[in-house]
mmCIF file of C-alpha atoms and ligand atoms in Angstrom:
data_model
loop_
_atom_site.group_PDB
_atom_site.id
_atom_site.type_symbol
_atom_site.label_atom_id
_atom_site.label_comp_id
_atom_site.label_asym_id
_atom_site.label_seq_id
_atom_site.Cartn_x
_atom_site.Cartn_y
_atom_site.Cartn_z
ATOM 1 C CA MET A 863 4.430 12.381 29.026
ATOM 2 C CA ALA A 864 2.653 11.022 25.926
ATOM 3 C CA ALA A 865 -1.391 10.523 26.261
ATOM 4 C CA THR A 866 -2.723 7.005 26.503
ATOM 5 C CA LEU A 867 -4.516 5.385 23.980
ATOM 6 C CA GLU A 868 -7.779 5.807 26.736
ATOM 7 C CA GLU A 869 -6.994 9.459 26.983
ATOM 8 C CA ASP A 870 -6.523 10.031 23.301
ATOM 9 C CA LEU A 871 -9.749 8.395 22.753
ATOM 10 C CA THR A 872 -12.012 10.413 25.395
ATOM 11 C CA PRO A 873 -13.526 12.944 22.844
ATOM 12 C CA TYR A 874 -14.591 9.802 20.792
ATOM 13 C CA THR A 875 -16.189 8.066 23.417
ATOM 14 C CA GLY A 876 -19.932 7.547 22.792
ATOM 15 C CA VAL A 877 -19.277 7.358 18.987
ATOM 16 C CA ASP A 878 -22.446 5.762 17.409
ATOM 17 C CA PRO A 879 -21.281 3.576 14.395
ATOM 18 C CA ASP A 880 -24.653 3.551 13.003
ATOM 19 C CA SER A 881 -25.165 7.317 12.044
ATOM 20 C CA ALA A 882 -22.888 10.231 12.020
ATOM 21 C CA TRP A 883 -19.570 7.810 12.850
ATOM 22 C CA ARG A 884 -19.872 6.272 9.312
ATOM 23 C CA ASP A 885 -20.596 9.793 7.215
ATOM 24 C CA GLU A 886 -17.389 11.200 9.155
ATOM 25 C CA VAL A 887 -15.163 7.867 8.462
ATOM 26 C CA ARG A 888 -15.941 8.080 5.040
ATOM 27 C CA ARG A 889 -15.313 11.655 4.803
ATOM 28 C CA LEU A 890 -12.130 11.691 6.293
ATOM 29 C CA ALA A 891 -10.961 8.566 4.397
ATOM 30 C CA LYS A 892 -11.887 10.831 1.219
ATOM 31 C CA GLU A 893 -9.939 13.729 2.178
ATOM 32 C CA ARG A 894 -7.163 12.037 3.478
ATOM 33 C CA ASP A 895 -6.896 9.518 -0.048
ATOM 34 C CA ALA A 896 -7.010 6.872 2.272
ATOM 35 C CA VAL A 897 -7.969 3.036 1.541
ATOM 36 C CA LEU A 898 -9.636 1.289 4.260
ATOM 37 C CA LEU A 899 -8.665 -2.425 4.716
ATOM 38 C CA ALA A 900 -10.381 -4.795 7.174
ATOM 39 C CA HIS A 901 -9.594 -8.472 8.144
ATOM 40 C CA ASN A 902 -12.473 -11.120 8.381
ATOM 41 C CA TYR A 903 -12.082 -11.056 12.206
ATOM 42 C CA GLN A 904 -12.973 -7.499 12.470
ATOM 43 C CA LEU A 905 -15.905 -6.040 14.289
ATOM 44 C CA PRO A 906 -18.900 -6.436 12.134
ATOM 45 C CA GLU A 907 -19.009 -2.214 12.210
ATOM 46 C CA ILE A 908 -15.589 -2.142 10.964
ATOM 47 C CA GLN A 909 -15.758 -4.959 8.041
ATOM 48 C CA ASP A 910 -18.967 -2.981 6.882
ATOM 49 C CA ILE A 911 -17.412 0.401 6.560
ATOM 50 C CA ALA A 912 -14.132 -1.048 4.750
ATOM 51 C CA ASP A 913 -13.353 -0.356 1.166
ATOM 52 C CA HIS A 914 -12.164 -4.220 1.295
ATOM 53 C CA THR A 915 -12.593 -7.010 3.559
ATOM 54 C CA GLY A 916 -10.799 -10.153 3.087
ATOM 55 C CA ASP A 917 -8.161 -12.825 4.409
ATOM 56 C CA SER A 918 -4.352 -11.947 4.998
ATOM 57 C CA LEU A 919 -3.180 -13.065 1.343
ATOM 58 C CA ALA A 920 -5.897 -10.731 -0.464
ATOM 59 C CA LEU A 921 -5.582 -7.499 1.853
ATOM 60 C CA SER A 922 -1.726 -7.571 1.091
ATOM 61 C CA ARG A 923 -2.400 -8.043 -2.708
ATOM 62 C CA ILE A 924 -4.590 -5.056 -2.332
ATOM 63 C CA ALA A 925 -2.086 -3.082 0.025
ATOM 64 C CA ALA A 926 0.539 -3.546 -2.764
ATOM 65 C CA ALA A 927 -1.857 -2.732 -5.932
ATOM 66 C CA SER A 928 -3.741 0.300 -4.257
ATOM 67 C CA ASP A 929 -2.956 3.862 -5.425
ATOM 68 C CA ALA A 930 -4.423 5.427 -2.129
ATOM 69 C CA SER A 931 -1.603 7.562 -0.710
ATOM 70 C CA THR A 932 -2.480 6.347 2.932
ATOM 71 C CA ILE A 933 -3.742 2.834 3.762
ATOM 72 C CA ILE A 934 -5.677 2.427 7.288
ATOM 73 C CA PHE A 935 -5.084 -1.239 8.253
ATOM 74 C CA CYS A 936 -7.886 -2.445 10.343
ATOM 75 C CA GLY A 937 -6.349 -5.603 11.370
ATOM 76 C CA VAL A 938 -3.297 -6.610 13.556
ATOM 77 C CA HIS A 939 0.181 -5.354 13.284
ATOM 78 C CA PHE A 940 1.852 -7.720 11.518
ATOM 79 C CA MET A 941 -0.447 -7.149 8.720
ATOM 80 C CA ALA A 942 -0.207 -3.516 8.826
ATOM 81 C CA GLU A 943 3.838 -4.210 8.675
ATOM 82 C CA THR A 944 3.380 -6.546 5.965
ATOM 83 C CA ALA A 945 1.447 -3.622 3.727
ATOM 84 C CA LYS A 946 4.289 -0.965 4.793
ATOM 85 C CA ILE A 947 6.849 -3.844 3.473
ATOM 86 C CA LEU A 948 5.026 -4.024 0.155
ATOM 87 C CA ALA A 949 4.058 0.078 0.032
ATOM 88 C CA PRO A 950 6.847 1.699 1.722
ATOM 89 C CA GLU A 951 6.339 4.945 -0.077
ATOM 90 C CA LYS A 952 2.772 4.842 1.402
ATOM 91 C CA THR A 953 1.406 6.197 4.759
ATOM 92 C CA VAL A 954 0.143 2.613 6.525
ATOM 93 C CA LEU A 955 -1.897 3.411 9.949
ATOM 94 C CA ILE A 956 -3.219 0.957 12.347
ATOM 95 C CA PRO A 957 -5.805 2.340 14.566
ATOM 96 C CA ASP A 958 -4.437 0.841 17.541
ATOM 97 C CA ALA A 959 -0.789 -0.348 17.606
ATOM 98 C CA ARG A 960 -1.379 -2.686 20.825
ATOM 99 C CA ALA A 961 -2.969 -5.197 18.387
ATOM 100 C CA GLY A 962 -0.478 -7.882 18.415
ATOM 101 C CA CYS A 963 -0.569 -11.645 17.734
ATOM 102 C CA SER A 964 0.310 -14.561 19.894
ATOM 103 C CA LEU A 965 1.280 -16.456 16.952
ATOM 104 C CA ALA A 966 3.350 -13.755 15.739
ATOM 105 C CA ASP A 967 5.121 -13.558 18.789
ATOM 106 C CA SER A 968 5.761 -17.549 18.985
ATOM 107 C CA ILE A 969 9.447 -16.908 17.520
ATOM 108 C CA THR A 970 11.535 -14.207 17.427
ATOM 109 C CA ALA A 971 14.537 -13.380 14.643
ATOM 110 C CA ASP A 972 17.297 -14.834 17.157
ATOM 111 C CA GLN A 973 15.329 -18.204 17.599
ATOM 112 C CA LEU A 974 15.011 -18.354 13.907
ATOM 113 C CA ARG A 975 18.687 -17.379 13.189
ATOM 114 C CA GLU A 976 19.778 -20.679 15.427
ATOM 115 C CA TRP A 977 17.313 -22.855 13.941
ATOM 116 C CA LYS A 978 18.377 -22.087 10.658
ATOM 117 C CA ALA A 979 21.920 -22.697 11.552
ATOM 118 C CA GLU A 980 21.110 -26.114 12.881
ATOM 119 C CA HIS A 981 19.695 -26.773 9.085
ATOM 120 C CA PRO A 982 22.044 -24.839 6.703
ATOM 121 C CA GLY A 983 20.899 -24.830 2.966
ATOM 122 C CA ALA A 984 17.107 -25.308 4.320
ATOM 123 C CA VAL A 985 14.371 -23.033 2.611
ATOM 124 C CA VAL A 986 12.829 -21.023 5.236
ATOM 125 C CA VAL A 987 8.925 -20.438 5.189
ATOM 126 C CA SER A 988 7.374 -18.193 7.486
ATOM 127 C CA TYR A 989 3.375 -17.806 7.589
ATOM 128 C CA VAL A 990 2.671 -13.944 7.371
ATOM 129 C CA ASN A 991 1.963 -14.101 11.357
ATOM 130 C CA THR A 992 5.229 -12.845 12.122
ATOM 131 C CA THR A 993 7.308 -9.663 12.600
ATOM 132 C CA ALA A 994 9.171 -8.011 9.936
ATOM 133 C CA ASP A 995 12.663 -9.016 11.672
ATOM 134 C CA VAL A 996 11.456 -12.779 11.472
ATOM 135 C CA LYS A 997 10.247 -12.188 7.366
ATOM 136 C CA ALA A 998 13.806 -10.683 7.124
ATOM 137 C CA GLU A 999 15.274 -14.045 7.994
ATOM 138 C CA THR A 1000 12.919 -15.809 5.337
ATOM 139 C CA ASP A 1001 13.117 -17.191 2.130
ATOM 140 C CA ILE A 1002 9.197 -17.292 1.352
ATOM 141 C CA CYS A 1003 6.113 -16.121 3.185
ATOM 142 C CA CYS A 1004 2.934 -17.949 3.295
ATOM 143 C CA THR A 1005 -0.685 -17.296 4.292
ATOM 144 C CA SER A 1006 -3.497 -20.106 5.204
ATOM 145 C CA SER A 1007 -4.551 -19.337 1.652
ATOM 146 C CA ASN A 1008 -1.634 -20.448 -0.025
ATOM 147 C CA ALA A 1009 0.811 -22.248 2.211
ATOM 148 C CA VAL A 1010 0.365 -25.735 0.579
ATOM 149 C CA ASP A 1011 1.122 -24.322 -2.776
ATOM 150 C CA VAL A 1012 4.274 -22.233 -1.439
ATOM 151 C CA VAL A 1013 5.862 -25.392 -0.002
ATOM 152 C CA ARG A 1014 5.043 -27.352 -3.413
ATOM 153 C CA SER A 1015 7.046 -24.458 -5.293
ATOM 154 C CA ILE A 1016 10.203 -25.675 -3.566
ATOM 155 C CA PRO A 1017 12.143 -28.430 -4.821
ATOM 156 C CA ALA A 1018 11.291 -31.628 -3.178
ATOM 157 C CA ASP A 1019 14.691 -32.472 -2.272
ATOM 158 C CA GLN A 1020 15.283 -29.450 -0.111
ATOM 159 C CA GLU A 1021 14.758 -29.201 3.357
ATOM 160 C CA VAL A 1022 12.105 -26.836 4.512
ATOM 161 C CA LEU A 1023 11.488 -24.880 7.605
ATOM 162 C CA PHE A 1024 8.226 -24.010 8.171
ATOM 163 C CA LEU A 1025 7.136 -21.615 10.864
ATOM 164 C CA PRO A 1026 5.542 -20.578 13.228
ATOM 165 C CA ASP A 1027 2.191 -22.562 13.285
ATOM 166 C CA GLN A 1028 2.334 -26.044 14.073
ATOM 167 C CA PHE A 1029 -1.189 -26.885 13.302
ATOM 168 C CA LEU A 1030 -0.683 -25.178 9.684
ATOM 169 C CA GLY A 1031 2.290 -26.844 9.357
ATOM 170 C CA ALA A 1032 0.683 -30.311 10.162
ATOM 171 C CA HIS A 1033 -1.558 -29.411 7.131
ATOM 172 C CA VAL A 1034 0.597 -28.420 4.671
ATOM 173 C CA LYS A 1035 3.068 -31.703 5.456
ATOM 174 C CA ARG A 1036 -0.076 -33.946 5.127
ATOM 175 C CA GLU A 1037 -0.812 -32.201 1.893
ATOM 176 C CA THR A 1038 2.547 -32.277 0.380
ATOM 177 C CA GLY A 1039 3.496 -35.529 1.966
ATOM 178 C CA ARG A 1040 7.419 -34.085 2.471
ATOM 179 C CA ASP A 1041 9.233 -35.685 5.174
ATOM 180 C CA ASN A 1042 11.827 -32.900 4.912
ATOM 181 C CA LEU A 1043 9.534 -30.548 6.203
ATOM 182 C CA HIS A 1044 10.472 -28.881 9.891
ATOM 183 C CA ILE A 1045 7.807 -27.491 11.959
ATOM 184 C CA TRP A 1046 8.169 -24.439 14.478
ATOM 185 C CA ALA A 1047 5.840 -25.547 17.619
ATOM 186 C CA GLY A 1048 4.060 -22.508 17.665
ATOM 187 C CA GLU A 1049 0.408 -21.724 18.025
ATOM 188 C CA CYS A 1050 -2.110 -19.113 18.132
ATOM 189 C CA HIS A 1051 -4.119 -19.095 21.764
ATOM 190 C CA VAL A 1052 -7.517 -18.561 19.812
ATOM 191 C CA HIS A 1053 -7.097 -21.486 17.235
ATOM 192 C CA ALA A 1054 -5.331 -23.918 19.230
ATOM 193 C CA GLY A 1055 -8.403 -23.447 21.643
ATOM 194 C CA ILE A 1056 -11.014 -24.842 19.459
ATOM 195 C CA ASN A 1057 -10.474 -28.587 20.108
ATOM 196 C CA GLY A 1058 -10.975 -31.707 18.729
ATOM 197 C CA PRO A 1059 -13.585 -33.286 21.017
ATOM 198 C CA GLU A 1060 -15.363 -30.202 21.061
ATOM 199 C CA LEU A 1061 -15.986 -30.160 17.320
ATOM 200 C CA ALA A 1062 -16.591 -34.031 17.289
ATOM 201 C CA GLU A 1063 -19.477 -33.171 19.911
ATOM 202 C CA ARG A 1064 -20.845 -30.172 17.668
ATOM 203 C CA ALA A 1065 -20.447 -32.737 14.533
ATOM 204 C CA ALA A 1066 -22.392 -35.293 16.022
ATOM 205 C CA ALA A 1067 -25.478 -33.192 17.018
ATOM 206 C CA ASN A 1068 -25.486 -31.643 13.299
ATOM 207 C CA PRO A 1069 -24.495 -34.337 11.037
ATOM 208 C CA ASP A 1070 -25.613 -32.920 7.953
ATOM 209 C CA ALA A 1071 -23.409 -29.723 8.716
ATOM 210 C CA ASP A 1072 -20.469 -28.559 6.639
ATOM 211 C CA LEU A 1073 -17.317 -28.064 8.540
ATOM 212 C CA PHE A 1074 -15.229 -25.249 7.546
ATOM 213 C CA ILE A 1075 -11.946 -25.474 9.532
ATOM 214 C CA HIS A 1076 -9.458 -23.037 9.310
ATOM 215 C CA PRO A 1077 -5.798 -24.817 9.156
ATOM 216 C CA GLU A 1078 -4.447 -23.069 12.597
ATOM 217 C CA CYS A 1079 -7.168 -24.849 14.562
ATOM 218 C CA GLY A 1080 -6.138 -27.584 17.223
ATOM 219 C CA CYS A 1081 -9.266 -29.265 15.673
ATOM 220 C CA ALA A 1082 -7.781 -29.607 12.180
ATOM 221 C CA THR A 1083 -6.185 -33.045 12.654
ATOM 222 C CA SER A 1084 -9.244 -34.264 14.424
ATOM 223 C CA ALA A 1085 -11.755 -33.200 11.537
ATOM 224 C CA LEU A 1086 -9.759 -35.164 8.731
ATOM 225 C CA TYR A 1087 -9.998 -37.893 11.244
ATOM 226 C CA LEU A 1088 -13.549 -37.748 11.434
ATOM 227 C CA ALA A 1089 -13.774 -37.598 7.442
ATOM 228 C CA GLY A 1090 -11.094 -40.469 7.588
ATOM 229 C CA GLU A 1091 -13.459 -43.132 10.089
ATOM 230 C CA GLY A 1092 -16.639 -41.834 7.992
ATOM 231 C CA ILE A 1093 -17.846 -40.210 10.895
ATOM 232 C CA VAL A 1094 -18.607 -37.197 8.930
ATOM 233 C CA PRO A 1095 -18.701 -37.561 5.044
ATOM 234 C CA SER A 1096 -15.084 -36.083 3.731
ATOM 235 C CA ALA A 1097 -17.157 -33.978 1.358
ATOM 236 C CA GLN A 1098 -18.712 -32.151 4.318
ATOM 237 C CA VAL A 1099 -14.899 -31.314 6.063
ATOM 238 C CA LYS A 1100 -13.121 -28.385 4.409
ATOM 239 C CA ILE A 1101 -9.958 -26.882 5.591
ATOM 240 C CA LEU A 1102 -9.997 -23.280 4.459
ATOM 241 C CA SER A 1103 -8.144 -19.742 4.893
ATOM 242 C CA THR A 1104 -11.055 -17.371 6.137
ATOM 243 C CA GLY A 1105 -11.239 -15.580 2.354
ATOM 244 C CA ASP A 1106 -11.956 -19.058 1.068
ATOM 245 C CA MET A 1107 -14.578 -19.841 3.524
ATOM 246 C CA VAL A 1108 -16.410 -16.940 2.174
ATOM 247 C CA THR A 1109 -15.788 -18.559 -1.589
ATOM 248 C CA GLN A 1110 -17.234 -21.819 -0.071
ATOM 249 C CA ALA A 1111 -20.460 -20.343 1.784
ATOM 250 C CA ARG A 1112 -21.352 -19.280 -1.946
ATOM 251 C CA ALA A 1113 -20.733 -22.734 -3.530
ATOM 252 C CA THR A 1114 -22.133 -25.286 -0.984
ATOM 253 C CA SER A 1115 -25.393 -26.558 -0.708
ATOM 254 C CA ALA A 1116 -25.675 -27.376 2.987
ATOM 255 C CA LYS A 1117 -28.066 -25.732 5.169
ATOM 256 C CA SER A 1118 -25.847 -25.178 8.075
ATOM 257 C CA VAL A 1119 -22.375 -24.911 8.656
ATOM 258 C CA LEU A 1120 -19.992 -25.394 11.762
ATOM 259 C CA VAL A 1121 -17.160 -22.900 11.780
ATOM 260 C CA ALA A 1122 -13.995 -23.444 13.367
ATOM 261 C CA THR A 1123 -12.030 -20.080 13.630
ATOM 262 C CA GLU A 1124 -12.290 -16.760 15.154
ATOM 263 C CA ILE A 1125 -16.085 -15.746 15.674
ATOM 264 C CA GLY A 1126 -15.571 -12.343 13.425
ATOM 265 C CA MET A 1127 -15.792 -14.868 10.407
ATOM 266 C CA LEU A 1128 -19.510 -15.217 10.953
ATOM 267 C CA HIS A 1129 -20.205 -11.679 9.714
ATOM 268 C CA GLN A 1130 -18.699 -12.340 6.609
ATOM 269 C CA LEU A 1131 -20.257 -15.738 6.059
ATOM 270 C CA ARG A 1132 -23.713 -14.434 7.070
ATOM 271 C CA ARG A 1133 -23.545 -11.800 4.515
ATOM 272 C CA ALA A 1134 -22.160 -13.663 1.875
ATOM 273 C CA ALA A 1135 -25.035 -16.549 2.434
ATOM 274 C CA PRO A 1136 -27.931 -15.280 4.416
ATOM 275 C CA GLU A 1137 -29.899 -18.556 4.080
ATOM 276 C CA ILE A 1138 -27.251 -20.693 5.583
ATOM 277 C CA GLU A 1139 -27.057 -21.208 9.394
ATOM 278 C CA PHE A 1140 -23.401 -20.795 10.246
ATOM 279 C CA SER A 1141 -22.196 -21.115 13.847
ATOM 280 C CA ALA A 1142 -19.095 -21.332 15.673
ATOM 281 C CA VAL A 1143 -17.669 -24.607 17.021
ATOM 282 C CA ASN A 1144 -16.541 -22.398 19.709
ATOM 283 C CA ASP A 1145 -17.916 -19.158 20.455
ATOM 284 C CA ARG A 1146 -15.376 -18.147 22.748
ATOM 285 C CA ALA A 1147 -13.112 -18.313 20.313
ATOM 286 C CA SER A 1148 -12.580 -14.102 19.715
ATOM 287 C CA CYS A 1149 -9.385 -12.619 19.477
ATOM 288 C CA ARG A 1150 -8.814 -9.632 21.631
ATOM 289 C CA TYR A 1151 -6.059 -7.910 19.284
ATOM 290 C CA MET A 1152 -8.421 -8.111 16.296
ATOM 291 C CA LYS A 1153 -11.086 -6.478 18.719
ATOM 292 C CA MET A 1154 -8.915 -3.359 19.647
ATOM 293 C CA ILE A 1155 -9.673 -2.068 16.646
ATOM 294 C CA THR A 1156 -12.972 -0.313 17.705
ATOM 295 C CA PRO A 1157 -15.050 2.340 15.927
ATOM 296 C CA ALA A 1158 -13.556 5.183 18.026
ATOM 297 C CA ALA A 1159 -10.030 4.164 17.442
ATOM 298 C CA LEU A 1160 -10.422 4.165 13.433
ATOM 299 C CA LEU A 1161 -12.236 7.759 13.781
ATOM 300 C CA ARG A 1162 -8.919 9.054 15.867
ATOM 301 C CA ALA A 1163 -6.780 7.423 13.329
ATOM 302 C CA LEU A 1164 -8.137 9.161 10.415
ATOM 303 C CA ARG A 1165 -8.403 12.447 12.692
ATOM 304 C CA GLU A 1166 -5.104 12.431 14.192
ATOM 305 C CA ASN A 1167 -2.794 10.294 11.967
ATOM 306 C CA LYS A 1168 -2.463 7.381 14.602
ATOM 307 C CA ASP A 1169 -0.837 4.891 14.920
ATOM 308 C CA GLU A 1170 1.845 5.313 12.200
ATOM 309 C CA VAL A 1171 3.371 1.834 11.308
ATOM 310 C CA HIS A 1172 7.049 2.032 10.512
ATOM 311 C CA VAL A 1173 9.190 -0.681 9.424
ATOM 312 C CA ASP A 1174 13.216 0.268 9.126
ATOM 313 C CA VAL A 1175 14.448 0.474 5.574
ATOM 314 C CA GLU A 1176 16.753 -2.347 5.729
ATOM 315 C CA THR A 1177 14.635 -4.639 7.614
ATOM 316 C CA ALA A 1178 11.907 -3.997 4.968
ATOM 317 C CA ALA A 1179 14.298 -4.523 2.031
ATOM 318 C CA ARG A 1180 15.026 -7.732 3.439
ATOM 319 C CA ALA A 1181 12.058 -8.932 3.820
ATOM 320 C CA ARG A 1182 10.398 -7.605 0.600
ATOM 321 C CA GLY A 1183 11.560 -10.477 -1.374
ATOM 322 C CA ALA A 1184 9.892 -13.047 0.898
ATOM 323 C CA VAL A 1185 6.693 -11.255 0.946
ATOM 324 C CA GLN A 1186 6.670 -10.447 -2.735
ATOM 325 C CA ARG A 1187 6.805 -14.170 -3.741
ATOM 326 C CA MET A 1188 4.007 -14.850 -1.233
ATOM 327 C CA ILE A 1189 1.869 -12.384 -2.818
ATOM 328 C CA GLU A 1190 2.500 -13.905 -6.621
ATOM 329 C CA ILE A 1191 1.875 -17.597 -5.597
ATOM 330 C CA GLY A 1192 -1.821 -19.166 -5.172
ATOM 331 C CA LYS A 1193 -4.947 -18.472 -6.547
ATOM 332 C CA PRO A 1194 -6.611 -14.726 -6.985
ATOM 333 C CA GLY A 1195 -9.352 -14.125 -4.328
ATOM 334 C CA GLY A 1196 -10.214 -14.080 -0.745
ATOM 335 C CA GLY A 1197 -11.289 -10.796 -0.276
ATOM 336 C CA GLU A 1198 -13.765 -7.694 -2.091
HETATM 337 P P1 13P B 502 -6.200 -16.026 7.353
HETATM 338 O O1 13P B 502 -7.252 -14.464 7.025
HETATM 339 O O2 13P B 502 -5.035 -15.868 6.120
HETATM 340 O O3 13P B 502 -6.840 -17.194 6.769
HETATM 341 O O4 13P B 502 -5.834 -15.823 8.672
HETATM 342 C C1 13P B 502 -6.431 -15.676 9.768
HETATM 343 C C2 13P B 502 -5.402 -15.347 10.926
HETATM 344 O O5 13P B 502 -5.407 -16.072 11.965
HETATM 345 C C3 13P B 502 -5.028 -14.101 10.927
HETATM 346 O O6 13P B 502 -4.731 -13.693 12.082
HETATM 347 FE FE1 SF4 B 503 -2.573 -13.856 15.685
HETATM 348 FE FE2 SF4 B 503 -4.660 -15.949 16.344
HETATM 349 FE FE3 SF4 B 503 -5.417 -13.287 16.636
HETATM 350 FE FE4 SF4 B 503 -5.119 -14.453 14.178
HETATM 351 S S1 SF4 B 503 -6.535 -14.748 15.719
HETATM 352 S S2 SF4 B 503 -4.288 -12.690 14.831
HETATM 353 S S3 SF4 B 503 -3.317 -15.891 14.878
HETATM 354 S S4 SF4 B 503 -3.734 -14.305 17.995
#
């Protein structure tokens, strides 16, 4: 019987991320010609050891351009799959293959095929938080950082199916003013739980704070309502991808910022602008999938070549055009 991940990790329990662990990870990464990529929601010690930390779009672009032969993707499974689609000749490892995503699970390829059949001729725009099978049924993928630009690139008279996130979809619809954009009713359990009343309460208690809101959040509409009603000056309300939050942190003159997204984000923001006080709108907003990538699991990945990510050749070939269009559209940045 195959060993469980817990059994595999037994030799690594007690690794100290402050000392020998760092040296060993760096040594093995060099020996293996591996590049370490970490999403902004990863544990601080994983973000700190990575070669590049960033948002989904930036990490996809880095994976596509890297000349390392192995990519260690410290993030969730769809991100590692996207890297494999873009760089099929590379070995792509994720330190724990169980790191899934509730949003990606909210639509299957069969459900998408049925939806497409109801709207023949519509252009399918899928958020990158989808499985490779869903991407294979997609015309253009997008991330939170370029979703608006991707939809603007589609002729105004063509119907669009936007999936799977309803809050990002509402944001794109508002920004583009399109009536012919149909939105799938999916959501991320972490972001949907950051709600409007909680945001309004925190904003009232911190009237000078900027609000950095991820468009997957249940409170994004409320944030724009607060701005529209003048309850919070509209210049203080910013709907941003995780990478754009870091850019904005360096640019703002605010002394405090309320952050509505997964709490791993705070580490990168505090590093970018140590003089600003960043606090979470909801400090329980932690993604258990992102946190499965532990220091012990990263060490195991490097030592034992686990868990390797595979995407079957035909699915990858069908998905690649949509993912490539995604990395070509929108401004550079979002990671470093
Ligand atoms: P971005 O990093 O693209 O903003 O996405 C956030 C996210 O929820 C990834 O799961
Ligand atoms: Fe998926 Fe939400 Fe976790 Fe992001 S925070 S990986 S969207 S479950």
